[in-house]
Amino acid sequence: MNNLVPRRPTWPYLILIHVLLWWLVTSLFNRGLDNYGDMVENYAWAQSMDWGTFKHPPLVAWIVHAWFMWMPTTVWSYYLLAWLNVGLTLWGIAALAKIFALNASLSNSPLRSNETVADIQWTAVAFGSLLFPLSTLASKYNANAVLLPFWVWATVFLLKSWLEKGWRGILSTVALALFAALGMLGKYYTGVLLFGFFIASLLHPVGRRWYRSSKPYVSLVLFLIFLMPHLQWVKAHDYITFKYAEEQGDGHVSIKHLISFAASYYYYAVLLWLAAFICLLRPDSEHNSKQSIANITKSVSMFFKTTFPRASDGLLCLAFALLPMLISIAFAITGFVELTAHWAIPIWYALPILAIAKRQRPMDSITLAQLWRVMLCIWTLVALVGAGRGVLVNTPYGQISIPRETLANAIAQDPNTQHIGWVSGMWQEAASLAYFMDAKNANHPRALPTTPDSKDALLNPLKDWQHMNGLIVCVLLPAKYAAPADYLACKSNTETWLQAHQSNIDKKTFNVPAPAWFGTSVATLTATVYYYHAQ
């Protein structure tokens, strides 16, 4: 890796630039949060701190709760949380790269005489920052994205527990248990990672030697202790999160989804191909079309050589990079789960480690100037595409973001909306009202699914809801996100519920235009709001 990267540890600056740039782009040019409502759903769960929800374990709600204890409920602040999550993941990738660089027993490509640890870390962070789960997909902070730093750092502490002795080994063992448990509290899919850890430890001699110490057994006991409150909560609530996880598979095996999931190994790394191509392009007055074709061919070849798994890459690199995918596919083949591409977001965290294991083929030919040119080109491209997308979205005919914040502001300004204690109805829409309403005064109503006395709402009940003013919201969403029948069903069920709880039905329909930087948007969002009056 001749002259590959600077000798000083400049990789933290790469992380800082990556996080700040993507945060600025998503905050400035996105008019709202994700359209599927995952992020506002997290906020709704965060309003009542508990050991579970009616879908997922509680980790993402805990983190969101802690964040908004001191941050405003705005679009930019939520995106900042999402990109700090990416920063922690990239920091973990740098720590993982350091372990592999310094320990020949773990890697087939340890540190060479003309390299420093900073060289390897710089390269790993650069590769990681170009992956889709840590770039284009990372702004959507949900139950998949929250796993990324916990999976990476659990791997770091697993290896440290293998290698370190004394107090360092003890602390690493405790940290392994903690991060593994937090991963499970993020999503049960973390079980795939932990099963991969078990297989990897049996395959590698350092891992097998670990079982002759007390550390794996201490870690297992602590892991179960950390999970015990959640397991007790699940048992007390009729195993609702387990049932939700079980509902993700119906016994049917989708070949299309299997192929899409497995192919994410490559299409989540598409920017790596672009990086390889830019590396090979040189400003040359004699550059002609024939040479351009040769460069394109070479860059494609380089991309596949850099990412295609080989036995010479090292057992552990292959295990961490591939076992989560292989185990997931095995479960999907049984019909236990139906995989979709977004499940693959956390599983490729080790792909940068696999890439640096291949650095003798062909990374030696890449110079420092070329690598910085790659990063500068990518950052420029991100800024330009983000700005272009922002302009298109904010024209009168542009509608990519659902104008939930605009709807919340319109409802909050209505004279009938006074001293609201709770909001329910269509779940993500109720959650968005809870997030955006009264944001400046931090006087947020509590979001409840369907109705305040529904089965899901009673998991984390709101006491004395009958004595508070409330809203029930039904929104006609674009067909991509909800069928028109859902809107009609919401209205019908709400009116039936209100007739049973108060003498009259008080409602109002809002037609909210999508925000535009200039002109008036032709796209509107229709919502029917029902008012519940305190008893």
Short mmCIF file of C-alpha atoms in Angstrom, two decimals, residues 18-489:
data_model
loop_
_atom_site.label_atom_id
_atom_site.label_comp_id
_atom_site.label_asym_id
_atom_site.label_seq_id
_atom_site.Cartn_x
_atom_site.Cartn_y
_atom_site.Cartn_z
CA HIS A 18 -18.96 12.63 6.16
CA VAL A 19 -21.39 13.18 9.04
CA LEU A 20 -21.59 16.97 8.65
CA LEU A 21 -22.01 16.90 4.87
CA TRP A 22 -24.75 14.31 4.80
CA TRP A 23 -26.54 15.95 7.73
CA LEU A 24 -26.51 19.32 6.00
CA VAL A 25 -27.75 17.85 2.72
CA THR A 26 -30.61 15.89 4.30
CA SER A 27 -31.61 18.75 6.61
CA LEU A 28 -31.53 21.53 4.02
CA PHE A 29 -33.10 19.72 1.08
CA ASN A 30 -35.61 17.33 2.70
CA ARG A 31 -38.94 18.90 3.61
CA GLY A 32 -39.81 16.24 6.13
CA LEU A 33 -38.85 12.97 7.76
CA ASP A 34 -39.24 9.57 6.10
CA ASN A 35 -42.54 9.02 4.31
CA TYR A 36 -43.22 5.63 5.88
CA GLY A 37 -43.30 7.24 9.32
CA ASP A 38 -40.68 5.08 11.03
CA MET A 39 -38.95 8.06 12.65
CA VAL A 40 -42.07 9.66 14.11
CA GLU A 41 -43.17 6.19 15.24
CA ASN A 42 -39.94 5.97 17.25
CA TYR A 43 -40.80 9.30 18.86
CA ALA A 44 -44.30 8.10 19.77
CA TRP A 45 -42.85 5.07 21.53
CA ALA A 46 -40.27 7.29 23.22
CA GLN A 47 -43.02 9.28 24.94
CA SER A 48 -43.55 6.41 27.38
CA MET A 49 -40.33 4.77 28.51
CA ASP A 50 -40.92 1.05 28.86
CA TRP A 51 -39.27 -2.31 28.17
CA GLY A 52 -41.05 -2.90 24.88
CA THR A 53 -43.59 -1.75 22.29
CA PHE A 54 -46.26 -3.51 20.24
CA LYS A 55 -43.69 -4.02 17.45
CA HIS A 56 -40.06 -3.84 18.45
CA PRO A 57 -37.91 -4.06 21.56
CA PRO A 58 -37.31 -0.68 23.21
CA LEU A 59 -33.76 0.45 22.32
CA VAL A 60 -34.60 2.87 19.52
CA ALA A 61 -37.31 4.46 21.69
CA TRP A 62 -34.85 4.86 24.57
CA ILE A 63 -32.29 6.57 22.35
CA VAL A 64 -34.89 8.87 20.80
CA HIS A 65 -36.24 9.72 24.27
CA ALA A 66 -32.76 10.63 25.54
CA TRP A 67 -32.05 12.70 22.43
CA PHE A 68 -35.21 14.79 22.56
CA MET A 69 -34.85 15.48 26.25
CA TRP A 70 -32.45 18.23 25.16
CA MET A 71 -33.00 18.65 21.41
CA PRO A 72 -35.97 20.32 19.67
CA THR A 73 -38.45 18.20 17.72
CA THR A 74 -37.49 19.47 14.29
CA VAL A 75 -36.47 17.83 11.04
CA TRP A 76 -32.82 18.90 11.32
CA SER A 77 -32.37 17.64 14.89
CA TYR A 78 -33.73 14.18 14.08
CA TYR A 79 -31.43 13.92 11.06
CA LEU A 80 -28.51 14.93 13.26
CA LEU A 81 -29.25 11.92 15.49
CA ALA A 82 -29.32 9.67 12.42
CA TRP A 83 -25.92 10.88 11.20
CA LEU A 84 -24.31 10.70 14.63
CA ASN A 85 -25.39 7.06 14.55
CA VAL A 86 -23.38 6.72 11.32
CA GLY A 87 -20.40 8.46 12.92
CA LEU A 88 -20.37 5.96 15.81
CA THR A 89 -20.54 3.11 13.29
CA LEU A 90 -17.59 4.42 11.29
CA TRP A 91 -15.63 4.91 14.51
CA GLY A 92 -16.29 1.26 15.32
CA ILE A 93 -15.12 0.24 11.84
CA ALA A 94 -11.86 2.11 12.51
CA ALA A 95 -11.47 0.27 15.85
CA LEU A 96 -12.15 -3.06 14.14
CA ALA A 97 -9.60 -2.28 11.42
CA LYS A 98 -7.00 -1.54 14.11
CA ILE A 99 -7.53 -4.92 15.74
CA PHE A 100 -7.08 -6.77 12.45
CA ALA A 101 -4.05 -4.65 11.53
CA LEU A 102 -2.21 -5.34 14.79
CA ASN A 103 -3.00 -9.03 15.24
CA ALA A 104 -1.50 -11.41 12.71
CA SER A 105 -3.34 -14.30 14.39
CA LEU A 106 -6.67 -12.87 13.19
CA SER A 107 -5.84 -11.69 9.68
CA ASN A 108 -4.14 -12.98 6.56
CA SER A 109 -3.15 -9.38 5.79
CA PRO A 110 -1.67 -7.88 8.96
CA LEU A 111 0.20 -4.60 9.16
CA ARG A 112 3.19 -4.46 6.81
CA SER A 113 6.49 -2.67 7.32
CA ASN A 114 5.57 0.31 5.12
CA GLU A 115 2.17 0.84 6.77
CA THR A 116 0.82 2.38 9.96
CA VAL A 117 -2.38 1.58 11.82
CA ALA A 118 -3.70 4.95 10.65
CA ASP A 119 -3.24 3.75 7.04
CA ILE A 120 -5.53 0.80 7.57
CA GLN A 121 -8.09 2.78 9.57
CA TRP A 122 -8.22 5.56 6.97
CA THR A 123 -8.92 3.06 4.21
CA ALA A 124 -11.56 1.17 6.22
CA VAL A 125 -13.40 4.38 7.13
CA ALA A 126 -13.28 5.57 3.50
CA PHE A 127 -14.71 2.28 2.27
CA GLY A 128 -17.36 2.29 5.01
CA SER A 129 -18.47 5.82 4.25
CA LEU A 130 -19.21 4.82 0.64
CA LEU A 131 -21.61 2.00 1.54
CA PHE A 132 -25.30 2.80 1.01
CA PRO A 133 -26.32 1.83 4.60
CA LEU A 134 -23.86 4.47 5.85
CA SER A 135 -24.69 7.10 3.25
CA THR A 136 -27.85 7.28 1.14
CA LEU A 137 -29.94 5.02 3.40
CA ALA A 138 -28.68 6.25 6.76
CA SER A 139 -30.91 9.30 7.19
CA LYS A 140 -33.90 7.05 7.97
CA TYR A 141 -33.29 6.28 11.63
CA ASN A 142 -35.31 3.17 12.38
CA ALA A 143 -35.02 -0.29 13.94
CA ASN A 144 -32.56 -1.39 11.24
CA ALA A 145 -30.29 1.66 11.28
CA VAL A 146 -30.05 1.68 15.07
CA LEU A 147 -28.33 -1.73 14.96
CA LEU A 148 -25.30 -0.52 13.00
CA PRO A 149 -23.07 0.84 15.80
CA PHE A 150 -24.07 -1.90 18.23
CA TRP A 151 -23.19 -4.67 15.76
CA VAL A 152 -19.83 -3.10 14.97
CA TRP A 153 -18.87 -2.44 18.58
CA ALA A 154 -20.09 -5.87 19.71
CA THR A 155 -17.64 -7.34 17.17
CA VAL A 156 -14.86 -5.09 18.47
CA PHE A 157 -15.42 -6.21 22.06
CA LEU A 158 -15.72 -9.86 21.03
CA LEU A 159 -12.22 -9.73 19.53
CA LYS A 160 -10.87 -7.76 22.48
CA SER A 161 -12.30 -10.38 24.83
CA TRP A 162 -10.48 -13.04 22.80
CA LEU A 163 -7.16 -11.22 22.84
CA GLU A 164 -6.83 -9.17 26.01
CA LYS A 165 -5.96 -10.36 29.49
CA GLY A 166 -6.43 -9.02 32.99
CA TRP A 167 -8.74 -6.10 33.63
CA ARG A 168 -8.82 -5.17 29.98
CA GLY A 169 -10.11 -8.62 29.12
CA ILE A 170 -12.74 -8.43 31.87
CA LEU A 171 -13.97 -5.01 30.74
CA SER A 172 -14.11 -6.18 27.12
CA THR A 173 -16.13 -9.22 28.18
CA VAL A 174 -18.64 -7.06 30.07
CA ALA A 175 -18.84 -4.65 27.12
CA LEU A 176 -19.46 -7.57 24.76
CA ALA A 177 -22.41 -8.70 26.87
CA LEU A 178 -23.76 -5.15 27.10
CA PHE A 179 -23.54 -4.37 23.38
CA ALA A 180 -24.93 -7.78 22.43
CA ALA A 181 -27.89 -7.22 24.77
CA LEU A 182 -28.44 -3.68 23.45
CA GLY A 183 -28.41 -5.08 19.93
CA MET A 184 -31.14 -7.56 20.89
CA LEU A 185 -33.08 -4.71 22.51
CA GLY A 186 -32.83 -2.90 19.18
CA LYS A 187 -34.17 -5.77 17.10
CA TYR A 188 -34.26 -9.54 17.57
CA TYR A 189 -32.50 -9.79 14.21
CA THR A 190 -29.31 -9.29 16.24
CA GLY A 191 -29.61 -13.01 17.02
CA VAL A 192 -28.25 -13.57 13.49
CA LEU A 193 -25.09 -11.65 14.43
CA LEU A 194 -24.65 -13.52 17.71
CA PHE A 195 -25.13 -16.90 16.05
CA GLY A 196 -22.46 -15.82 13.56
CA PHE A 197 -20.17 -14.96 16.51
CA PHE A 198 -20.63 -18.48 17.85
CA ILE A 199 -19.81 -20.11 14.51
CA ALA A 200 -16.80 -17.83 13.95
CA SER A 201 -15.43 -18.59 17.43
CA LEU A 202 -15.63 -22.33 16.77
CA LEU A 203 -13.92 -22.01 13.39
CA HIS A 204 -10.96 -19.92 14.53
CA PRO A 205 -8.24 -21.24 16.91
CA VAL A 206 -8.15 -18.01 18.95
CA GLY A 207 -11.92 -18.28 19.39
CA ARG A 208 -11.73 -21.91 20.43
CA ARG A 209 -9.06 -21.05 22.99
CA TRP A 210 -11.45 -18.42 24.39
CA TYR A 211 -13.81 -21.19 25.53
CA ARG A 212 -11.11 -22.52 27.85
CA SER A 213 -11.40 -19.33 29.90
CA SER A 214 -14.29 -18.06 32.00
CA LYS A 215 -14.95 -15.07 29.75
CA PRO A 216 -17.54 -16.52 27.33
CA TYR A 217 -19.60 -17.90 30.21
CA VAL A 218 -19.44 -14.67 32.19
CA SER A 219 -20.48 -12.80 29.05
CA LEU A 220 -23.43 -15.14 28.49
CA VAL A 221 -24.67 -14.75 32.08
CA LEU A 222 -24.39 -10.97 31.92
CA PHE A 223 -26.13 -10.95 28.54
CA LEU A 224 -29.12 -12.79 30.02
CA ILE A 225 -29.17 -10.53 33.08
CA PHE A 226 -29.22 -7.43 30.88
CA LEU A 227 -32.14 -8.87 28.89
CA MET A 228 -34.15 -10.13 31.88
CA PRO A 229 -36.33 -7.00 32.42
CA HIS A 230 -37.33 -7.01 28.76
CA LEU A 231 -38.10 -10.72 28.82
CA GLN A 232 -40.26 -10.24 31.91
CA TRP A 233 -42.10 -7.40 30.19
CA VAL A 234 -42.67 -9.55 27.09
CA LYS A 235 -44.06 -12.38 29.20
CA ALA A 236 -46.37 -10.00 31.07
CA HIS A 237 -47.71 -8.66 27.75
CA ASP A 238 -48.51 -11.96 26.06
CA TYR A 239 -45.23 -12.12 24.09
CA ILE A 240 -46.39 -9.34 21.79
CA THR A 241 -42.97 -8.48 20.34
CA PHE A 242 -42.25 -12.17 19.70
CA LYS A 243 -45.57 -12.46 17.90
CA TYR A 244 -44.79 -9.44 15.75
CA ALA A 245 -41.43 -10.97 14.82
CA GLU A 246 -43.16 -14.25 14.01
CA GLU A 247 -45.63 -12.43 11.74
CA GLN A 248 -42.73 -11.33 9.51
CA GLY A 249 -42.77 -14.80 7.95
CA ASP A 250 -45.82 -16.73 6.74
CA GLY A 251 -44.08 -19.93 5.69
CA HIS A 252 -43.81 -18.72 2.11
CA VAL A 253 -40.37 -18.52 0.48
CA SER A 254 -39.98 -15.57 -1.88
CA ILE A 255 -37.21 -16.26 -4.38
CA LYS A 256 -37.38 -12.64 -5.52
CA HIS A 257 -36.75 -11.34 -2.01
CA LEU A 258 -33.96 -13.88 -1.44
CA ILE A 259 -32.15 -12.75 -4.59
CA SER A 260 -32.66 -9.08 -3.74
CA PHE A 261 -31.34 -9.62 -0.22
CA ALA A 262 -28.26 -11.54 -1.35
CA ALA A 263 -27.56 -9.07 -4.16
CA SER A 264 -27.37 -6.26 -1.61
CA TYR A 265 -23.77 -7.40 -1.12
CA TYR A 266 -23.10 -5.56 -4.36
CA TYR A 267 -25.80 -2.94 -4.86
CA TYR A 268 -25.28 -1.55 -1.35
CA ALA A 269 -21.68 -0.96 -2.44
CA VAL A 270 -22.39 0.72 -5.78
CA LEU A 271 -20.55 3.87 -4.72
CA LEU A 272 -17.42 1.75 -4.31
CA TRP A 273 -17.54 1.12 -8.05
CA LEU A 274 -17.79 4.85 -8.65
CA ALA A 275 -14.83 5.40 -6.32
CA ALA A 276 -12.74 2.83 -8.20
CA PHE A 277 -13.63 4.47 -11.51
CA ILE A 278 -12.66 7.96 -10.32
CA CYS A 279 -9.39 6.58 -8.91
CA LEU A 280 -8.39 5.36 -12.33
CA LEU A 281 -9.30 8.53 -14.22
CA ARG A 282 -6.39 10.91 -14.65
CA PRO A 283 -6.56 14.38 -16.19
CA ASP A 284 -4.62 13.83 -19.40
CA SER A 285 -4.68 15.88 -22.59
CA GLU A 286 -4.13 12.71 -24.58
CA HIS A 287 -7.05 10.95 -22.90
CA ASN A 288 -9.17 9.46 -25.69
CA SER A 289 -12.31 7.32 -25.94
CA LYS A 290 -10.35 4.08 -26.27
CA GLN A 291 -8.46 4.83 -23.06
CA SER A 292 -11.74 5.77 -21.33
CA ILE A 293 -13.22 2.39 -22.23
CA ALA A 294 -10.09 0.69 -20.91
CA ASN A 295 -10.38 2.65 -17.66
CA ILE A 296 -14.04 1.75 -17.25
CA THR A 297 -13.26 -1.93 -17.85
CA LYS A 298 -10.39 -1.81 -15.38
CA SER A 299 -12.50 -0.06 -12.74
CA VAL A 300 -15.25 -2.68 -13.00
CA SER A 301 -12.64 -5.42 -12.69
CA MET A 302 -11.15 -3.65 -9.67
CA PHE A 303 -14.53 -3.38 -7.97
CA PHE A 304 -15.24 -7.09 -8.23
CA LYS A 305 -11.70 -8.03 -7.18
CA THR A 306 -11.94 -5.75 -4.16
CA THR A 307 -15.24 -7.18 -2.94
CA PHE A 308 -15.47 -10.77 -4.21
CA PRO A 309 -14.82 -13.17 -1.29
CA ARG A 310 -11.76 -15.45 -1.49
CA ALA A 311 -10.31 -17.97 0.93
CA SER A 312 -7.09 -15.97 1.10
CA ASP A 313 -8.97 -13.03 2.65
CA GLY A 314 -8.84 -14.68 6.05
CA LEU A 315 -11.34 -16.82 7.94
CA LEU A 316 -12.54 -14.14 10.36
CA CYS A 317 -12.90 -11.42 7.71
CA LEU A 318 -15.05 -13.76 5.66
CA ALA A 319 -17.02 -14.90 8.72
CA PHE A 320 -17.94 -11.42 9.89
CA ALA A 321 -18.67 -10.23 6.34
CA LEU A 322 -20.72 -13.19 5.15
CA LEU A 323 -22.19 -15.19 8.05
CA PRO A 324 -25.03 -12.73 8.88
CA MET A 325 -26.18 -12.91 5.25
CA LEU A 326 -25.89 -16.71 5.03
CA ILE A 327 -27.70 -17.27 8.33
CA SER A 328 -30.47 -14.85 7.30
CA ILE A 329 -30.95 -16.68 4.00
CA ALA A 330 -31.08 -20.02 5.81
CA PHE A 331 -33.90 -18.75 8.04
CA ALA A 332 -35.70 -17.30 5.01
CA ILE A 333 -35.52 -20.61 3.14
CA THR A 334 -37.35 -22.27 6.05
CA GLY A 335 -40.12 -19.69 5.71
CA PHE A 336 -39.45 -18.38 9.23
CA VAL A 337 -38.99 -14.84 7.92
CA GLU A 338 -39.55 -13.05 4.62
CA LEU A 339 -36.44 -11.06 3.89
CA THR A 340 -36.52 -7.65 2.28
CA ALA A 341 -33.59 -5.53 1.17
CA HIS A 342 -33.76 -3.14 4.13
CA TRP A 343 -33.02 -6.05 6.49
CA ALA A 344 -29.55 -6.06 4.95
CA ILE A 345 -28.75 -2.55 6.24
CA PRO A 346 -26.77 -3.71 9.33
CA ILE A 347 -25.24 -6.92 7.99
CA TRP A 348 -22.54 -5.39 5.76
CA TYR A 349 -20.77 -3.53 8.56
CA ALA A 350 -17.70 -5.77 8.08
CA LEU A 351 -17.42 -5.25 4.31
CA PRO A 352 -14.75 -2.52 4.75
CA ILE A 353 -12.67 -5.01 6.77
CA LEU A 354 -12.96 -7.52 3.96
CA ALA A 355 -11.88 -4.80 1.52
CA ILE A 356 -8.71 -3.92 3.44
CA ALA A 357 -7.89 -7.62 3.73
CA LYS A 358 -7.64 -7.53 -0.08
CA ARG A 359 -5.45 -4.44 -0.19
CA GLN A 360 -2.56 -6.30 -1.82
CA ARG A 361 -4.97 -7.02 -4.67
CA PRO A 362 -5.20 -4.34 -6.13
CA MET A 363 -4.96 -1.50 -3.56
CA ASP A 364 -1.17 -1.09 -3.80
CA SER A 365 -1.58 0.87 -7.02
CA ILE A 366 -3.79 3.56 -5.48
CA THR A 367 -2.00 6.72 -4.37
CA LEU A 368 -2.83 9.23 -1.66
CA ALA A 369 -3.80 11.87 -4.23
CA GLN A 370 -6.19 9.45 -5.92
CA LEU A 371 -7.90 8.53 -2.64
CA TRP A 372 -8.42 12.15 -1.65
CA ARG A 373 -9.73 12.81 -5.15
CA VAL A 374 -12.23 9.99 -4.66
CA MET A 375 -13.52 11.43 -1.40
CA LEU A 376 -13.67 15.00 -2.71
CA CYS A 377 -15.53 13.85 -5.83
CA ILE A 378 -18.01 11.85 -3.75
CA TRP A 379 -18.61 14.73 -1.35
CA THR A 380 -19.11 17.13 -4.25
CA LEU A 381 -21.48 14.70 -5.92
CA VAL A 382 -23.48 14.31 -2.70
CA ALA A 383 -23.83 18.08 -2.35
CA LEU A 384 -24.84 18.62 -5.99
CA VAL A 385 -27.33 15.74 -6.12
CA GLY A 386 -28.80 16.75 -2.79
CA ALA A 387 -29.23 20.33 -3.92
CA GLY A 388 -30.72 19.24 -7.24
CA ARG A 389 -33.14 16.92 -5.52
CA GLY A 390 -34.09 19.68 -3.11
CA VAL A 391 -34.91 22.07 -5.95
CA LEU A 392 -37.03 19.44 -7.72
CA VAL A 393 -38.92 18.48 -4.56
CA ASN A 394 -39.71 22.07 -3.71
CA THR A 395 -41.18 23.13 -7.06
CA PRO A 396 -44.97 23.48 -7.32
CA TYR A 397 -45.11 20.09 -9.07
CA GLY A 398 -42.68 18.33 -6.80
CA GLN A 399 -43.89 16.05 -4.04
CA ILE A 400 -41.51 13.53 -2.57
CA SER A 401 -41.99 14.28 1.13
CA ILE A 402 -45.44 13.94 2.73
CA PRO A 403 -46.17 17.36 4.31
CA ARG A 404 -46.80 16.05 7.82
CA GLU A 405 -45.24 19.05 9.54
CA THR A 406 -47.45 21.43 7.53
CA LEU A 407 -50.52 19.39 8.50
CA ALA A 408 -49.53 19.44 12.18
CA ASN A 409 -49.10 23.21 12.09
CA ALA A 410 -52.48 23.68 10.40
CA ILE A 411 -54.23 21.53 12.99
CA ALA A 412 -52.42 23.22 15.88
CA GLN A 413 -53.57 26.66 14.66
CA ASP A 414 -57.22 25.62 14.47
CA PRO A 415 -59.31 27.23 17.28
CA ASN A 416 -60.86 23.85 18.14
CA THR A 417 -57.44 22.42 18.95
CA GLN A 418 -56.97 23.60 22.52
CA HIS A 419 -55.08 21.86 25.31
CA ILE A 420 -54.87 18.53 23.52
CA GLY A 421 -53.65 15.72 25.77
CA TRP A 422 -53.54 12.88 23.27
CA VAL A 423 -53.82 12.09 19.57
CA SER A 424 -54.67 8.74 17.96
CA GLY A 425 -56.06 7.27 14.74
CA MET A 426 -53.78 6.16 11.89
CA TRP A 427 -50.65 5.33 13.85
CA GLN A 428 -47.85 7.07 11.93
CA GLU A 429 -50.04 10.12 11.37
CA ALA A 430 -50.90 10.35 15.07
CA ALA A 431 -47.18 10.01 15.83
CA SER A 432 -46.32 12.83 13.41
CA LEU A 433 -48.84 15.14 15.08
CA ALA A 434 -47.34 14.30 18.46
CA TYR A 435 -43.88 15.10 17.12
CA PHE A 436 -44.60 18.37 15.31
CA MET A 437 -47.48 19.90 17.31
CA ASP A 438 -46.43 22.53 19.86
CA ALA A 439 -42.80 21.79 19.07
CA LYS A 440 -41.68 25.26 20.18
CA ASN A 441 -43.29 24.92 23.62
CA ALA A 442 -42.39 21.22 24.04
CA ASN A 443 -46.06 20.64 24.90
CA HIS A 444 -46.51 17.50 22.86
CA PRO A 445 -49.70 15.44 23.03
CA ARG A 446 -49.28 11.74 23.68
CA ALA A 447 -49.57 9.54 20.57
CA LEU A 448 -51.74 6.43 20.95
CA PRO A 449 -52.45 3.77 18.30
CA THR A 450 -55.99 3.57 16.85
CA THR A 451 -57.96 4.71 19.92
CA PRO A 452 -56.80 5.39 23.50
CA ASP A 453 -58.45 2.22 24.81
CA SER A 454 -57.28 -0.13 22.02
CA LYS A 455 -55.26 -3.24 22.81
CA ASP A 456 -52.00 -1.75 21.51
CA ALA A 457 -52.56 1.54 23.35
CA LEU A 458 -53.07 -0.28 26.63
CA LEU A 459 -49.56 -1.76 26.44
CA ASN A 460 -48.27 1.67 27.46
CA PRO A 461 -51.55 3.22 28.70
CA LEU A 462 -52.26 6.90 29.22
CA LYS A 463 -53.98 7.32 32.55
CA ASP A 464 -57.15 9.45 32.69
CA TRP A 465 -57.29 9.92 28.94
CA GLN A 466 -61.07 10.28 29.32
CA HIS A 467 -60.50 13.56 31.16
CA MET A 468 -58.29 15.08 28.45
CA ASN A 469 -59.15 16.65 25.12
CA GLY A 470 -57.98 14.45 22.25
CA LEU A 471 -57.73 14.20 18.48
CA ILE A 472 -58.27 11.22 16.21
CA VAL A 473 -56.71 11.75 12.79
CA CYS A 474 -57.37 9.95 9.50
CA VAL A 475 -55.16 10.90 6.55
CA LEU A 476 -55.58 10.11 2.85
CA LEU A 477 -51.98 9.18 2.01
CA PRO A 478 -50.49 8.56 -1.45
CA ALA A 479 -51.31 5.05 -2.63
CA LYS A 480 -47.65 4.00 -2.27
CA TYR A 481 -47.88 4.34 1.50
CA ALA A 482 -51.49 3.41 2.30
CA ALA A 483 -54.57 2.30 0.41
CA PRO A 484 -57.48 4.77 0.15
CA ALA A 485 -59.57 2.11 1.90
CA ASP A 486 -57.44 2.62 5.03
CA TYR A 487 -58.57 6.25 5.18
CA LEU A 488 -62.23 5.29 4.81
CA ALA A 489 -61.92 2.50 7.38
#
